[in-house]
Amino acid sequence: MYNPYMALDEQRKKAYASLLISHSVVTKLIDRRLKEAGVVGIEVYDVLLALEEAPEQRLRMSDIADRIVISRSGITRLADRLAHEGLLERLACPMDRRSIYAVLTPKGMSERERAWPVYRQAIQDYFGRHMTSEEAQVLYQVLGRIVTEEAETITPATCESFKS
Amino acid sequence: MYNPYMALDEQRKKAYASLLISHSVVTKLIDRRLKEAGVVGIEVYDVLLALEEAPEQRLRMSDIADRIVISRSGITRLADRLAHEGLLERLACPMDRRSIYAVLTPKGMSERERAWPVYRQAIQDYFGRHMTSEEAQVLYQVLGRIVTEEAETITPATCESFKS
DNA sequence: CAAGATTGATAGGTCAATCTTG
DNA sequence: CAAGATTGACCTATCAATCTTG
């Protein structure tokens, strides 16, 4: 039974509090391990993966921003850094000359591949191992539902990107 | 069935991805509404609440840092701002003169109380309404378990603070 | 020396304004 | 004018170094 119009109850309040703090703890621990292993961090990984999965390994700046839930200026500066590190390249879009494509480079792809075993193990150690398969299923259903139903309030594309 | 030593499977990977993105979306939406209503943001709210719930409405700087999962220098600068806004006051600790107490002011308490109705409604609208009571229960159990079992890896006190 | 708090340098993010193109 | 990207001004968090106290 959902409670769309009811007041927030104690159970949902505790669920919300646990979302905030568990996110903080888990991402800090995972980022620490990625750093120790000398591979890219969570945020960069997400960008590289999004590009790798996209057709022709390229996405418009705005589409990346929607995916990782960052501002337009934020993705400009993040792309600056990644381009400077040789992980992606900017490419003019011939269809709409206002848009700029970010294209994954071979180095970008190999860096993502190098990071994945470390990242996968960290997700398992700090997150996955604490839950049953059924619990994982519930988390994905509920939190995924929130994204698909609320993300369009921020930007229409966020919902789309989550599905991939 | 937990999978402590197994490799990360697809289900848990999707659960993790949904944690990252739902946290981003939900906190951005809630913070936007708090800002529009002219009340304190999520981070500040958490500090004020922690102080209000503490004995004599005071906590040492480090204890606040552990609670909200922020660095030591971070809490120093956050406390600077809150003190400047009159929401808390610094007070020397007579027992251990290395420590500094942050004490909640009457204005700090009233600002938290003024923010709560807005915050509560936002949590319900962007988070609570999307789940059943049973799902909320599972979220709290799983994510809370992660915090109590992993937080001590960061700092012993984080686990403690989560229970309140 | 270790713990608690602070500070300087730095990294990374947002908002508002601007430029270019549709 | 609206959309995409960028830039400048600004805000906030972290790390390393420092200071004080146990």
Coordinates of C-alpha atoms (C1' of nucleotides) in Angstrom, one line a residue:
Chain A
M1 CA 0.0 0.0 0.0
Y2 CA 1.5 3.3 -1.2
N3 CA 0.8 6.4 0.7
P4 CA 0.7 9.1 -2.0
Y5 CA -1.3 11.7 -0.1
M6 CA -0.7 10.7 3.5
A7 CA 1.7 12.4 5.8
L8 CA 5.3 11.0 6.1
D9 CA 5.3 8.2 8.6
E10 CA 8.1 7.0 10.9
Q11 CA 9.0 4.1 8.7
R12 CA 9.5 6.1 5.5
K13 CA 11.4 8.7 7.4
K14 CA 13.8 6.1 8.7
A15 CA 14.1 4.7 5.2
Y16 CA 15.0 8.2 3.9
A17 CA 17.6 8.8 6.6
S18 CA 19.2 5.4 5.8
L19 CA 19.4 6.4 2.2
L20 CA 21.3 9.6 3.0
I21 CA 23.8 8.1 5.3
S22 CA 24.4 4.8 3.5
H23 CA 25.0 6.7 0.3
S24 CA 27.6 8.9 2.0
V25 CA 29.4 5.9 3.7
V26 CA 29.3 3.6 0.6
T27 CA 30.5 6.2 -1.9
K28 CA 33.3 7.4 0.4
L29 CA 34.6 3.9 1.0
I30 CA 34.4 2.9 -2.7
D31 CA 36.1 6.1 -3.8
R32 CA 38.8 5.6 -1.3
R33 CA 39.5 2.1 -2.7
L34 CA 39.5 3.3 -6.3
K35 CA 41.9 6.0 -5.4
E36 CA 44.2 3.6 -3.6
A37 CA 44.2 1.4 -6.7
G38 CA 45.1 4.3 -8.9
V39 CA 42.0 4.1 -11.1
V40 CA 39.3 6.6 -12.0
G41 CA 36.7 7.6 -9.4
I42 CA 33.0 6.8 -9.4
E43 CA 31.9 10.0 -11.2
V44 CA 34.5 9.6 -14.0
Y45 CA 33.6 5.9 -14.3
D46 CA 30.0 6.7 -14.9
V47 CA 30.8 9.1 -17.7
L48 CA 33.2 6.7 -19.4
L49 CA 30.6 3.9 -19.2
A50 CA 27.8 6.1 -20.6
L51 CA 30.0 7.0 -23.6
E52 CA 31.1 3.4 -24.1
E53 CA 27.5 2.2 -24.2
A54 CA 26.3 5.0 -26.5
P55 CA 26.1 4.5 -30.3
E56 CA 29.6 5.3 -31.7
Q57 CA 30.9 5.9 -28.2
R58 CA 29.7 9.5 -28.2
L59 CA 27.1 11.6 -26.4
R60 CA 26.2 15.3 -26.5
M61 CA 27.4 17.3 -23.5
S62 CA 23.8 17.9 -22.2
D63 CA 22.9 14.2 -22.5
I64 CA 25.9 13.3 -20.3
A65 CA 24.8 16.0 -17.8
D66 CA 21.3 14.5 -17.6
R67 CA 22.7 11.0 -17.1
I68 CA 25.0 11.8 -14.2
V69 CA 22.7 14.5 -12.7
I70 CA 25.1 17.4 -13.0
S71 CA 24.6 20.9 -14.2
R72 CA 25.5 22.1 -17.7
S73 CA 28.4 24.1 -16.5
G74 CA 29.5 21.1 -14.4
I75 CA 29.7 18.8 -17.4
T76 CA 31.7 21.4 -19.4
R77 CA 34.3 21.5 -16.6
L78 CA 34.3 17.8 -16.1
A79 CA 34.7 17.2 -19.8
D80 CA 37.6 19.7 -19.8
R81 CA 39.5 17.6 -17.2
L82 CA 38.7 14.3 -19.0
A83 CA 39.8 15.7 -22.3
H84 CA 43.0 17.0 -20.7
E85 CA 43.7 13.5 -19.4
G86 CA 43.0 12.0 -22.9
L87 CA 40.0 10.0 -21.8
L88 CA 37.6 11.7 -24.3
E89 CA 37.7 14.2 -27.1
R90 CA 35.3 16.9 -28.1
L91 CA 33.8 16.7 -31.6
A92 CA 31.5 19.2 -33.4
C93 CA 28.1 17.8 -34.2
P94 CA 27.4 18.2 -37.9
M95 CA 23.6 17.9 -37.4
D96 CA 23.1 20.6 -34.9
R97 CA 26.1 23.0 -34.7
R98 CA 25.1 24.1 -31.2
S99 CA 25.9 20.7 -29.8
I100 CA 29.2 19.2 -29.0
Y101 CA 29.9 15.5 -28.9
A102 CA 32.1 13.9 -26.3
V103 CA 33.8 10.9 -27.9
L104 CA 35.4 8.1 -25.9
T105 CA 39.1 7.6 -26.7
P106 CA 40.9 4.3 -26.7
K107 CA 42.6 5.4 -23.5
G108 CA 39.2 6.3 -22.0
M109 CA 37.9 2.8 -22.8
S110 CA 41.0 1.0 -21.4
E111 CA 40.9 3.1 -18.2
R112 CA 37.3 2.2 -17.6
E113 CA 38.1 -1.5 -18.2
R114 CA 41.1 -1.2 -15.9
A115 CA 38.9 0.3 -13.2
W116 CA 36.0 -2.1 -13.4
P117 CA 37.5 -5.1 -11.5
V118 CA 38.4 -2.9 -8.6
Y119 CA 35.1 -1.1 -8.7
R120 CA 33.1 -4.3 -8.9
Q121 CA 34.9 -5.8 -5.9
A122 CA 34.4 -2.6 -3.9
I123 CA 30.6 -2.5 -4.7
Q124 CA 30.4 -6.1 -3.6
D125 CA 32.4 -5.6 -0.4
Y126 CA 30.8 -2.4 0.8
F127 CA 27.3 -2.8 -0.6
G128 CA 26.3 -6.1 -2.2
R129 CA 27.5 -8.5 0.5
H130 CA 25.1 -6.9 3.0
M131 CA 21.9 -8.0 1.3
T132 CA 20.0 -11.0 0.1
S133 CA 18.9 -11.3 -3.6
E134 CA 15.4 -10.5 -2.6
E135 CA 16.5 -7.4 -0.8
A136 CA 18.5 -6.3 -3.8
Q137 CA 15.5 -6.8 -5.9
V138 CA 13.4 -4.6 -3.6
L139 CA 16.0 -1.8 -3.5
Y140 CA 16.3 -1.8 -7.3
Q141 CA 12.5 -1.7 -7.8
V142 CA 11.8 1.0 -5.3
L143 CA 14.8 3.3 -5.9
G144 CA 14.5 2.8 -9.7
R145 CA 10.8 3.7 -9.5
I146 CA 11.7 6.9 -7.8
V147 CA 14.1 7.8 -10.5
T148 CA 11.8 7.1 -13.4
E149 CA 8.9 8.9 -11.7
E150 CA 10.8 11.9 -10.3
A151 CA 13.7 12.4 -12.7
E152 CA 11.6 14.1 -15.3
T153 CA 11.0 16.9 -12.8
I154 CA 14.6 17.7 -13.2
T155 CA 15.1 16.9 -16.8
P156 CA 13.2 14.6 -19.2
A157 CA 16.3 12.7 -20.2
T158 CA 17.4 11.5 -16.8
C159 CA 14.7 8.9 -16.7
E160 CA 15.7 7.7 -20.1
S161 CA 19.3 7.3 -19.2
F162 CA 18.6 5.3 -16.1
K163 CA 17.0 2.5 -18.1
S164 CA 20.2 1.6 -19.9
Chain B
M1 CA 20.8 -15.6 1.1
Y2 CA 23.6 -13.1 1.5
N3 CA 26.6 -13.3 -0.9
P4 CA 29.5 -12.3 1.2
Y5 CA 32.3 -14.0 -0.8
M6 CA 30.6 -14.2 -4.2
A7 CA 31.2 -11.9 -7.1
L8 CA 28.9 -9.0 -7.6
D9 CA 25.8 -10.2 -9.6
E10 CA 23.6 -8.2 -11.9
Q11 CA 20.8 -7.7 -9.4
R12 CA 23.1 -6.1 -6.8
K13 CA 24.8 -4.0 -9.4
K14 CA 21.5 -2.6 -10.5
A15 CA 20.5 -2.0 -6.8
Y16 CA 23.8 -0.1 -6.4
A17 CA 23.2 2.0 -9.5
S18 CA 19.7 2.9 -8.3
L19 CA 21.1 4.0 -5.0
L20 CA 23.5 6.4 -6.6
I21 CA 21.0 8.0 -9.0
S22 CA 18.0 8.1 -6.7
H23 CA 20.1 9.8 -4.0
S24 CA 21.2 12.5 -6.5
V25 CA 17.7 13.0 -7.8
V26 CA 15.9 13.0 -4.4
T27 CA 18.4 15.3 -2.6
K28 CA 18.4 17.8 -5.5
L29 CA 14.6 18.0 -5.6
I30 CA 14.3 18.3 -1.8
D31 CA 17.0 20.9 -1.6
R32 CA 15.4 22.9 -4.3
R33 CA 12.1 23.0 -2.4
L34 CA 13.8 23.9 0.9
K35 CA 15.5 26.8 -0.9
E36 CA 12.3 28.0 -2.5
A37 CA 10.6 28.0 0.9
G38 CA 13.5 30.0 2.4
V39 CA 14.5 27.5 5.1
V40 CA 17.7 25.7 5.9
G41 CA 19.0 22.9 3.5
I42 CA 19.4 19.2 4.2
E43 CA 23.0 19.4 5.5
V44 CA 22.3 22.2 7.9
Y45 CA 19.1 20.6 9.0
D46 CA 21.0 17.5 10.0
V47 CA 23.4 19.4 12.1
L48 CA 20.7 21.3 13.9
L49 CA 18.7 18.2 14.6
A50 CA 21.8 16.4 15.9
L51 CA 22.4 19.2 18.3
E52 CA 18.8 19.4 19.4
E53 CA 18.7 15.7 20.2
A54 CA 22.1 15.8 22.1
P55 CA 22.3 16.2 25.9
E56 CA 22.2 19.9 26.6
Q57 CA 21.9 20.6 22.9
R58 CA 25.6 20.4 22.4
L59 CA 28.1 18.2 20.6
R60 CA 31.9 18.3 20.0
M61 CA 33.0 19.3 16.6
S62 CA 34.4 15.9 15.8
D63 CA 31.2 14.2 16.9
I64 CA 29.2 16.3 14.5
A65 CA 31.6 15.5 11.7
D66 CA 31.2 11.8 12.3
R67 CA 27.4 12.1 12.3
I68 CA 27.0 13.8 9.1
V69 CA 30.0 12.1 7.4
I70 CA 32.1 15.1 6.7
S71 CA 35.8 15.9 7.2
R72 CA 37.2 17.6 10.3
S73 CA 38.1 20.7 8.3
G74 CA 34.6 20.6 6.8
I75 CA 32.8 20.8 10.1
T76 CA 35.0 23.7 11.2
R77 CA 34.0 25.7 8.1
L78 CA 30.3 24.6 8.3
A79 CA 30.2 25.6 12.0
D80 CA 31.8 29.0 11.1
R81 CA 28.9 29.7 8.8
L82 CA 26.2 28.4 11.2
A83 CA 27.7 30.5 14.0
H84 CA 27.8 33.5 11.7
E85 CA 24.1 33.0 11.0
G86 CA 23.4 32.7 14.8
L87 CA 22.2 29.1 14.6
L88 CA 24.9 27.8 17.0
E89 CA 27.6 29.0 19.3
R90 CA 31.1 27.6 20.0
L91 CA 31.8 26.9 23.6
A92 CA 35.1 25.7 25.2
C93 CA 34.9 22.3 26.7
P94 CA 36.1 22.4 30.4
M95 CA 36.7 18.6 30.5
D96 CA 39.1 18.4 27.6
R97 CA 40.5 21.7 26.5
R98 CA 41.3 20.4 23.0
S99 CA 37.6 20.0 22.3
I100 CA 35.1 22.7 21.3
Y101 CA 31.4 22.3 21.8
A102 CA 28.9 23.5 19.3
V103 CA 25.7 24.6 21.2
L104 CA 22.4 25.1 19.5
T105 CA 21.0 28.6 19.9
P106 CA 17.2 29.4 20.3
K107 CA 17.3 30.7 16.7
G108 CA 18.9 27.5 15.6
M109 CA 16.1 25.5 17.2
S110 CA 13.4 27.7 15.7
E111 CA 14.9 27.5 12.3
R112 CA 15.0 23.8 12.4
E113 CA 11.3 23.7 13.6
R114 CA 10.4 26.1 10.8
A115 CA 12.1 23.9 8.2
W116 CA 10.6 20.6 9.3
P117 CA 7.1 20.9 7.8
V118 CA 8.6 21.8 4.5
Y119 CA 11.2 19.1 4.7
R120 CA 8.7 16.4 5.8
Q121 CA 6.4 17.2 2.9
A122 CA 9.3 17.1 0.5
I123 CA 10.5 13.7 1.7
Q124 CA 7.0 12.4 1.4
D125 CA 6.5 13.9 -2.1
Y126 CA 9.8 12.9 -3.6
F127 CA 10.6 9.7 -1.7
G128 CA 8.0 8.3 0.7
R129 CA 5.0 8.3 -1.7
H130 CA 6.7 5.9 -4.1
M131 CA 6.9 2.9 -1.8
T132 CA 4.7 0.6 0.3
S133 CA 5.2 0.2 4.1
E134 CA 6.8 -3.1 3.5
E135 CA 9.3 -1.7 0.9
A136 CA 10.2 1.2 3.3
Q137 CA 10.9 -1.5 6.0
V138 CA 13.2 -3.4 3.7
L139 CA 15.1 -0.2 2.6
Y140 CA 15.6 0.8 6.2
Q141 CA 16.8 -2.7 7.2
V142 CA 19.2 -3.1 4.4
L143 CA 20.6 0.4 4.2
G144 CA 20.8 0.7 7.9
R145 CA 22.6 -2.6 8.1
I146 CA 25.2 -1.3 5.7
V147 CA 25.7 1.8 7.8
T148 CA 26.2 -0.1 11.1
E149 CA 28.5 -2.6 9.5
E150 CA 30.6 -0.3 7.3
A151 CA 30.6 3.0 9.1
E152 CA 33.2 2.0 11.6
T153 CA 35.6 1.6 8.7
I154 CA 35.4 5.3 8.4
T155 CA 35.0 6.2 12.0
P156 CA 33.7 4.4 15.1
A157 CA 31.2 7.1 16.0
T158 CA 29.3 7.1 12.7
C159 CA 27.6 3.8 13.5
E160 CA 26.6 5.1 16.9
S161 CA 25.1 8.3 15.6
F162 CA 22.9 6.5 13.0
K163 CA 21.0 4.8 15.7
S164 CA 19.4 7.9 17.1
Chain C
dC1 C1' 53.7 11.3 20.1
dA2 C1' 48.3 11.3 19.6
dA3 C1' 43.8 13.8 19.4
dG4 C1' 40.9 17.9 18.5
dA5 C1' 40.4 21.9 15.9
dT6 C1' 41.8 25.2 12.6
dT7 C1' 44.0 27.3 8.3
dG8 C1' 46.0 27.7 3.4
dA9 C1' 46.0 25.8 -0.9
dT10 C1' 43.4 23.5 -4.0
dA11 C1' 39.6 20.8 -6.5
dG12 C1' 35.1 20.6 -7.9
dG13 C1' 30.5 22.2 -8.0
dT14 C1' 26.6 25.8 -8.9
dC15 C1' 24.3 30.1 -10.7
dA16 C1' 23.9 33.9 -13.7
dA17 C1' 25.4 35.9 -17.8
dT18 C1' 27.1 35.4 -22.5
dC19 C1' 27.9 33.6 -27.1
dT20 C1' 26.5 30.9 -31.0
dT21 C1' 23.1 28.5 -33.6
dG22 C1' 18.2 26.9 -34.7
Chain D
dC1 C1' 13.3 34.1 -28.5
dA2 C1' 14.9 29.1 -27.1
dA3 C1' 18.6 25.6 -26.8
dG4 C1' 23.5 24.1 -26.2
dA5 C1' 27.8 25.1 -24.4
dT6 C1' 30.9 27.9 -22.1
dT7 C1' 32.9 31.4 -18.8
dG8 C1' 33.3 34.2 -14.5
dA9 C1' 32.2 34.8 -9.8
dC10 C1' 31.3 32.4 -6.0
dC11 C1' 30.6 28.6 -2.6
dT12 C1' 31.9 24.5 -0.3
dA13 C1' 34.5 20.3 0.6
dT14 C1' 39.0 18.0 1.0
dC15 C1' 44.0 17.3 2.1
dA16 C1' 48.2 18.5 4.3
dA17 C1' 50.3 21.2 7.6
dT18 C1' 50.0 23.6 12.0
dC19 C1' 48.8 24.7 16.7
dT20 C1' 47.3 23.4 21.2
dT21 C1' 46.4 20.2 24.7
dG22 C1' 46.4 15.3 26.8

